[in-house]
mmCIF file of C-alpha atoms in Angstrom:
data_model
loop_
_atom_site.group_PDB
_atom_site.id
_atom_site.type_symbol
_atom_site.label_atom_id
_atom_site.label_comp_id
_atom_site.label_asym_id
_atom_site.label_seq_id
_atom_site.Cartn_x
_atom_site.Cartn_y
_atom_site.Cartn_z
ATOM 1 C CA UNK A 1 -0.006 0.078 0.128
ATOM 2 C CA UNK A 2 1.324 3.679 -0.744
ATOM 3 C CA UNK A 3 1.494 6.378 2.037
ATOM 4 C CA UNK A 4 -1.656 7.180 3.978
ATOM 5 C CA UNK A 5 -2.300 10.546 2.090
ATOM 6 C CA UNK A 6 -2.240 8.177 -1.098
ATOM 7 C CA UNK A 7 -5.087 5.497 0.232
ATOM 8 C CA UNK A 8 -7.791 8.415 0.948
ATOM 9 C CA UNK A 9 -10.925 7.860 -1.019
ATOM 10 C CA UNK A 10 -10.396 9.719 -4.324
ATOM 11 C CA UNK A 11 -12.824 12.565 -4.236
ATOM 12 C CA UNK A 12 -11.055 13.551 -1.055
ATOM 13 C CA UNK A 13 -7.924 15.257 -3.152
ATOM 14 C CA UNK A 14 -10.101 16.590 -5.947
ATOM 15 C CA UNK A 15 -8.748 19.995 -4.791
ATOM 16 C CA UNK A 16 -5.169 18.993 -4.688
ATOM 17 C CA UNK A 17 -5.357 17.175 -7.938
ATOM 18 C CA UNK A 18 -7.198 19.910 -9.859
ATOM 19 C CA UNK A 19 -4.379 22.681 -8.669
ATOM 20 C CA UNK A 20 -1.524 20.290 -9.676
ATOM 21 C CA UNK A 21 -2.870 19.651 -13.080
ATOM 22 C CA UNK A 22 -3.558 23.312 -13.527
ATOM 23 C CA UNK A 23 0.338 23.982 -12.567
ATOM 24 C CA UNK A 24 1.372 20.858 -14.813
ATOM 25 C CA UNK A 25 -0.345 22.412 -17.688
ATOM 26 C CA UNK A 26 2.134 25.598 -16.981
ATOM 27 C CA UNK A 27 5.057 23.272 -17.401
ATOM 28 C CA UNK A 28 5.502 22.243 -13.811
ATOM 29 C CA UNK A 29 6.958 18.742 -14.232
ATOM 30 C CA UNK A 30 6.846 18.273 -10.457
ATOM 31 C CA UNK A 31 3.002 19.234 -10.524
ATOM 32 C CA UNK A 32 2.370 16.337 -12.931
ATOM 33 C CA UNK A 33 4.071 14.257 -10.949
ATOM 34 C CA UNK A 34 1.662 15.044 -7.994
ATOM 35 C CA UNK A 35 -1.396 14.310 -10.351
ATOM 36 C CA UNK A 36 0.354 10.860 -11.393
ATOM 37 C CA UNK A 37 0.484 9.962 -7.743
ATOM 38 C CA UNK A 38 -2.963 10.952 -7.132
ATOM 39 C CA UNK A 39 -4.529 9.314 -10.051
ATOM 40 C CA UNK A 40 -2.737 6.367 -10.780
ATOM 41 C CA UNK A 41 -3.641 3.592 -8.094
ATOM 42 C CA UNK A 42 -7.187 4.192 -9.404
ATOM 43 C CA UNK A 43 -6.337 4.064 -12.714
ATOM 44 C CA UNK A 44 -4.033 0.937 -12.503
ATOM 45 C CA UNK A 45 -6.593 -1.030 -10.438
ATOM 46 C CA UNK A 46 -9.149 -0.080 -13.125
ATOM 47 C CA UNK A 47 -7.077 -1.367 -16.003
ATOM 48 C CA UNK A 48 -6.454 -4.553 -14.095
ATOM 49 C CA UNK A 49 -9.976 -5.340 -14.036
ATOM 50 C CA UNK A 50 -10.112 -5.029 -17.883
ATOM 51 C CA UNK A 51 -6.556 -6.480 -19.026
ATOM 52 C CA UNK A 52 -5.416 -8.100 -15.899
ATOM 53 C CA UNK A 53 -1.778 -8.705 -15.885
ATOM 54 C CA UNK A 54 -1.313 -6.330 -18.740
ATOM 55 C CA UNK A 55 -2.210 -3.385 -16.748
ATOM 56 C CA UNK A 56 1.055 -1.823 -15.947
ATOM 57 C CA UNK A 57 1.826 -1.660 -19.904
ATOM 58 C CA UNK A 58 -1.476 -0.294 -20.794
ATOM 59 C CA UNK A 59 -1.283 2.350 -18.013
ATOM 60 C CA UNK A 60 2.240 3.111 -19.368
ATOM 61 C CA UNK A 61 0.411 3.691 -23.045
ATOM 62 C CA UNK A 62 -2.208 5.386 -21.291
ATOM 63 C CA UNK A 63 -0.008 8.035 -18.947
ATOM 64 C CA UNK A 64 2.217 8.960 -22.569
ATOM 65 C CA UNK A 65 -1.290 9.747 -24.132
ATOM 66 C CA UNK A 66 -2.124 11.765 -20.817
ATOM 67 C CA UNK A 67 1.227 13.744 -21.096
ATOM 68 C CA UNK A 68 1.034 14.657 -24.623
ATOM 69 C CA UNK A 69 -2.455 16.043 -24.942
ATOM 70 C CA UNK A 70 -2.524 17.423 -21.341
ATOM 71 C CA UNK A 71 -2.682 20.991 -22.824
ATOM 72 C CA UNK A 72 -5.930 20.046 -24.318
ATOM 73 C CA UNK A 73 -7.631 18.783 -21.245
ATOM 74 C CA UNK A 74 -10.165 21.778 -19.480
ATOM 75 C CA UNK A 75 -11.707 20.936 -16.121
ATOM 76 C CA UNK A 76 -11.349 20.426 -12.385
ATOM 77 C CA UNK A 77 -9.717 17.286 -10.436
ATOM 78 C CA UNK A 78 -12.930 15.379 -10.919
ATOM 79 C CA UNK A 79 -12.858 16.030 -14.243
ATOM 80 C CA UNK A 80 -9.179 14.950 -14.729
ATOM 81 C CA UNK A 81 -10.046 11.541 -13.374
ATOM 82 C CA UNK A 82 -12.799 11.052 -15.720
ATOM 83 C CA UNK A 83 -10.500 11.998 -18.670
ATOM 84 C CA UNK A 84 -7.644 9.727 -17.650
ATOM 85 C CA UNK A 85 -10.344 6.922 -17.024
ATOM 86 C CA UNK A 86 -11.455 7.006 -20.454
ATOM 87 C CA UNK A 87 -7.916 7.314 -22.193
ATOM 88 C CA UNK A 88 -6.985 4.398 -20.121
ATOM 89 C CA UNK A 89 -10.321 2.416 -21.322
ATOM 90 C CA UNK A 90 -9.469 3.325 -25.067
ATOM 91 C CA UNK A 91 -5.907 1.916 -24.343
ATOM 92 C CA UNK A 92 -7.277 -1.010 -22.905
ATOM 93 C CA UNK A 93 -9.796 -1.901 -25.288
ATOM 94 C CA UNK A 94 -7.198 -1.229 -28.057
ATOM 95 C CA UNK A 95 -4.762 -3.890 -26.132
ATOM 96 C CA UNK A 96 -7.867 -6.382 -26.126
ATOM 97 C CA UNK A 97 -8.520 -6.119 -29.712
ATOM 98 C CA UNK A 98 -4.824 -6.440 -30.669
ATOM 99 C CA UNK A 99 -4.806 -9.713 -28.377
ATOM 100 C CA UNK A 100 -8.254 -10.706 -29.773
ATOM 101 C CA UNK A 101 -9.407 -11.581 -26.343
ATOM 102 C CA UNK A 102 -12.564 -10.645 -24.652
ATOM 103 C CA UNK A 103 -12.267 -8.052 -21.839
ATOM 104 C CA UNK A 104 -11.949 -9.797 -18.331
ATOM 105 C CA UNK A 105 -14.410 -9.104 -15.857
ATOM 106 C CA UNK A 106 -12.162 -7.898 -13.105
ATOM 107 C CA UNK A 107 -8.962 -9.288 -12.095
ATOM 108 C CA UNK A 108 -8.424 -7.236 -8.876
ATOM 109 C CA UNK A 109 -5.395 -6.896 -6.947
ATOM 110 C CA UNK A 110 -5.503 -6.888 -3.111
ATOM 111 C CA UNK A 111 -3.846 -3.279 -3.088
ATOM 112 C CA UNK A 112 -6.661 -2.116 -5.418
ATOM 113 C CA UNK A 113 -9.570 -3.734 -3.192
ATOM 114 C CA UNK A 114 -8.234 -1.954 -0.082
ATOM 115 C CA UNK A 115 -8.532 1.536 -1.428
ATOM 116 C CA UNK A 116 -11.356 3.096 0.322
ATOM 117 C CA UNK A 117 -14.262 3.358 -1.620
ATOM 118 C CA UNK A 118 -17.497 6.749 -1.345
ATOM 119 C CA UNK A 119 -19.135 6.868 1.585
ATOM 120 C CA UNK A 120 -22.490 6.235 0.195
ATOM 121 C CA UNK A 121 -24.574 3.503 1.701
ATOM 122 C CA UNK A 122 -24.443 1.054 -1.370
ATOM 123 C CA UNK A 123 -20.745 1.392 -2.310
ATOM 124 C CA UNK A 124 -20.067 0.276 1.269
ATOM 125 C CA UNK A 125 -20.892 -3.194 0.525
ATOM 126 C CA UNK A 126 -17.733 -3.548 -1.572
ATOM 127 C CA UNK A 127 -15.818 -2.364 1.465
ATOM 128 C CA UNK A 128 -17.171 -5.085 3.726
ATOM 129 C CA UNK A 129 -15.802 -8.003 1.233
ATOM 130 C CA UNK A 130 -12.774 -10.103 2.310
ATOM 131 C CA UNK A 131 -10.121 -9.644 -0.518
ATOM 132 C CA UNK A 132 -9.409 -13.026 -1.435
ATOM 133 C CA UNK A 133 -13.379 -13.941 -1.814
ATOM 134 C CA UNK A 134 -14.019 -10.470 -3.526
ATOM 135 C CA UNK A 135 -11.430 -11.175 -6.240
ATOM 136 C CA UNK A 136 -13.194 -14.537 -7.363
ATOM 137 C CA UNK A 137 -16.649 -13.047 -7.286
ATOM 138 C CA UNK A 138 -15.712 -9.521 -9.236
ATOM 139 C CA UNK A 139 -14.385 -11.700 -11.714
ATOM 140 C CA UNK A 140 -17.466 -13.462 -12.218
ATOM 141 C CA UNK A 141 -19.148 -10.354 -12.589
ATOM 142 C CA UNK A 142 -20.845 -9.364 -16.006
ATOM 143 C CA UNK A 143 -18.164 -6.951 -17.618
ATOM 144 C CA UNK A 144 -20.810 -3.914 -17.533
ATOM 145 C CA UNK A 145 -21.207 -4.481 -13.799
ATOM 146 C CA UNK A 146 -17.574 -4.917 -13.211
ATOM 147 C CA UNK A 147 -16.675 -1.811 -14.968
ATOM 148 C CA UNK A 148 -19.308 0.231 -13.362
ATOM 149 C CA UNK A 149 -18.043 -1.044 -9.876
ATOM 150 C CA UNK A 150 -14.410 -0.373 -10.666
ATOM 151 C CA UNK A 151 -15.070 3.184 -11.968
ATOM 152 C CA UNK A 152 -17.238 4.105 -9.028
ATOM 153 C CA UNK A 153 -15.222 2.975 -6.092
ATOM 154 C CA UNK A 154 -11.791 2.083 -7.308
ATOM 155 C CA UNK A 155 -11.512 5.335 -9.521
ATOM 156 C CA UNK A 156 -13.727 7.249 -7.709
ATOM 157 C CA UNK A 157 -16.177 8.663 -10.271
ATOM 158 C CA UNK A 158 -19.656 9.930 -9.819
ATOM 159 C CA UNK A 159 -22.319 8.101 -11.808
ATOM 160 C CA UNK A 160 -22.631 10.770 -14.623
ATOM 161 C CA UNK A 161 -18.881 10.521 -15.022
ATOM 162 C CA UNK A 162 -18.943 6.659 -15.377
ATOM 163 C CA UNK A 163 -21.386 6.987 -18.046
ATOM 164 C CA UNK A 164 -19.388 9.431 -20.072
ATOM 165 C CA UNK A 165 -16.335 7.103 -20.031
ATOM 166 C CA UNK A 166 -18.470 3.888 -20.395
ATOM 167 C CA UNK A 167 -20.626 6.033 -23.037
ATOM 168 C CA UNK A 168 -23.684 4.589 -21.518
ATOM 169 C CA UNK A 169 -26.414 6.484 -20.088
ATOM 170 C CA UNK A 170 -26.450 7.530 -16.336
ATOM 171 C CA UNK A 171 -29.197 5.380 -15.419
ATOM 172 C CA UNK A 172 -27.775 2.143 -16.983
ATOM 173 C CA UNK A 173 -24.766 2.827 -15.312
ATOM 174 C CA UNK A 174 -25.935 3.300 -12.009
ATOM 175 C CA UNK A 175 -28.249 -0.033 -12.252
ATOM 176 C CA UNK A 176 -25.047 -1.646 -13.333
ATOM 177 C CA UNK A 177 -23.086 -0.646 -10.102
ATOM 178 C CA UNK A 178 -26.004 -1.257 -7.931
ATOM 179 C CA UNK A 179 -26.378 -4.858 -9.387
ATOM 180 C CA UNK A 180 -22.781 -5.758 -9.037
ATOM 181 C CA UNK A 181 -22.524 -4.480 -5.571
ATOM 182 C CA UNK A 182 -25.804 -6.298 -4.310
ATOM 183 C CA UNK A 183 -24.582 -9.716 -6.133
ATOM 184 C CA UNK A 184 -21.176 -9.449 -4.144
ATOM 185 C CA UNK A 185 -22.828 -8.637 -0.999
ATOM 186 C CA UNK A 186 -25.377 -11.286 -1.294
ATOM 187 C CA UNK A 187 -23.158 -14.260 -2.682
ATOM 188 C CA UNK A 188 -20.558 -13.578 0.183
ATOM 189 C CA UNK A 189 -23.614 -13.684 2.508
ATOM 190 C CA UNK A 190 -22.684 -10.264 3.856
ATOM 191 C CA UNK A 191 -26.259 -9.459 5.303
ATOM 192 C CA UNK A 192 -25.312 -6.454 7.017
ATOM 193 C CA UNK A 193 -23.806 -4.959 3.878
ATOM 194 C CA UNK A 194 -26.665 -6.031 1.642
ATOM 195 C CA UNK A 195 -28.719 -4.288 3.914
ATOM 196 C CA UNK A 196 -27.057 -1.018 3.151
ATOM 197 C CA UNK A 197 -27.917 -1.412 -0.292
ATOM 198 C CA UNK A 198 -31.214 0.324 -1.184
ATOM 199 C CA UNK A 199 -33.618 -1.134 -3.323
ATOM 200 C CA UNK A 200 -33.135 2.049 -5.595
ATOM 201 C CA UNK A 201 -29.932 3.059 -6.655
ATOM 202 C CA UNK A 202 -29.064 6.666 -5.379
ATOM 203 C CA UNK A 203 -28.661 9.251 -8.085
ATOM 204 C CA UNK A 204 -26.047 11.873 -7.799
ATOM 205 C CA UNK A 205 -27.874 15.129 -7.638
ATOM 206 C CA UNK A 206 -28.652 16.597 -10.982
ATOM 207 C CA UNK A 207 -28.334 13.258 -12.505
ATOM 208 C CA UNK A 208 -30.845 12.013 -15.064
ATOM 209 C CA UNK A 209 -31.711 8.942 -16.818
#
């Protein structure tokens, strides 16, 4: 695991991230390193869920593109996380096309599962899962559910941002994340966690179907 400051839930550092990105766009290389340290653990975890053991190579390709196109980015810290996740996903799908294999459901590593997630009730279900068992179960999730869970809990994006990354409607993404987390809680017999998952998935304020 990284330092304590690196394991806080992603949204907690959005202000620091946005400031670092702005400085990096002005040519501050040390600021780009700060942005990298904040974003990379979640991005790598997400990529592991798509390409498994090839995640490091795909992440390297993604960061090369991120650095090259940084001047074109417009947005805040949360927007930067979404932008980097989109680039990472494109590189991962390109990799899979080259390999001519289907995306893996989610080959999560222990350090990824231990990253704290957003503190909403239905996402707390994932935090209650034991690492070894969770790895087995998340691999078995349908890919839309696995990606939605990874982007919400590991990368730390909100519902509309996940929808933009996946190119889907927010309602569909919200439902996929809910179903994935509910299935994980149910299969583990985590009754307390399952009880914390509402019958209707909470929406982000302002979110539409």
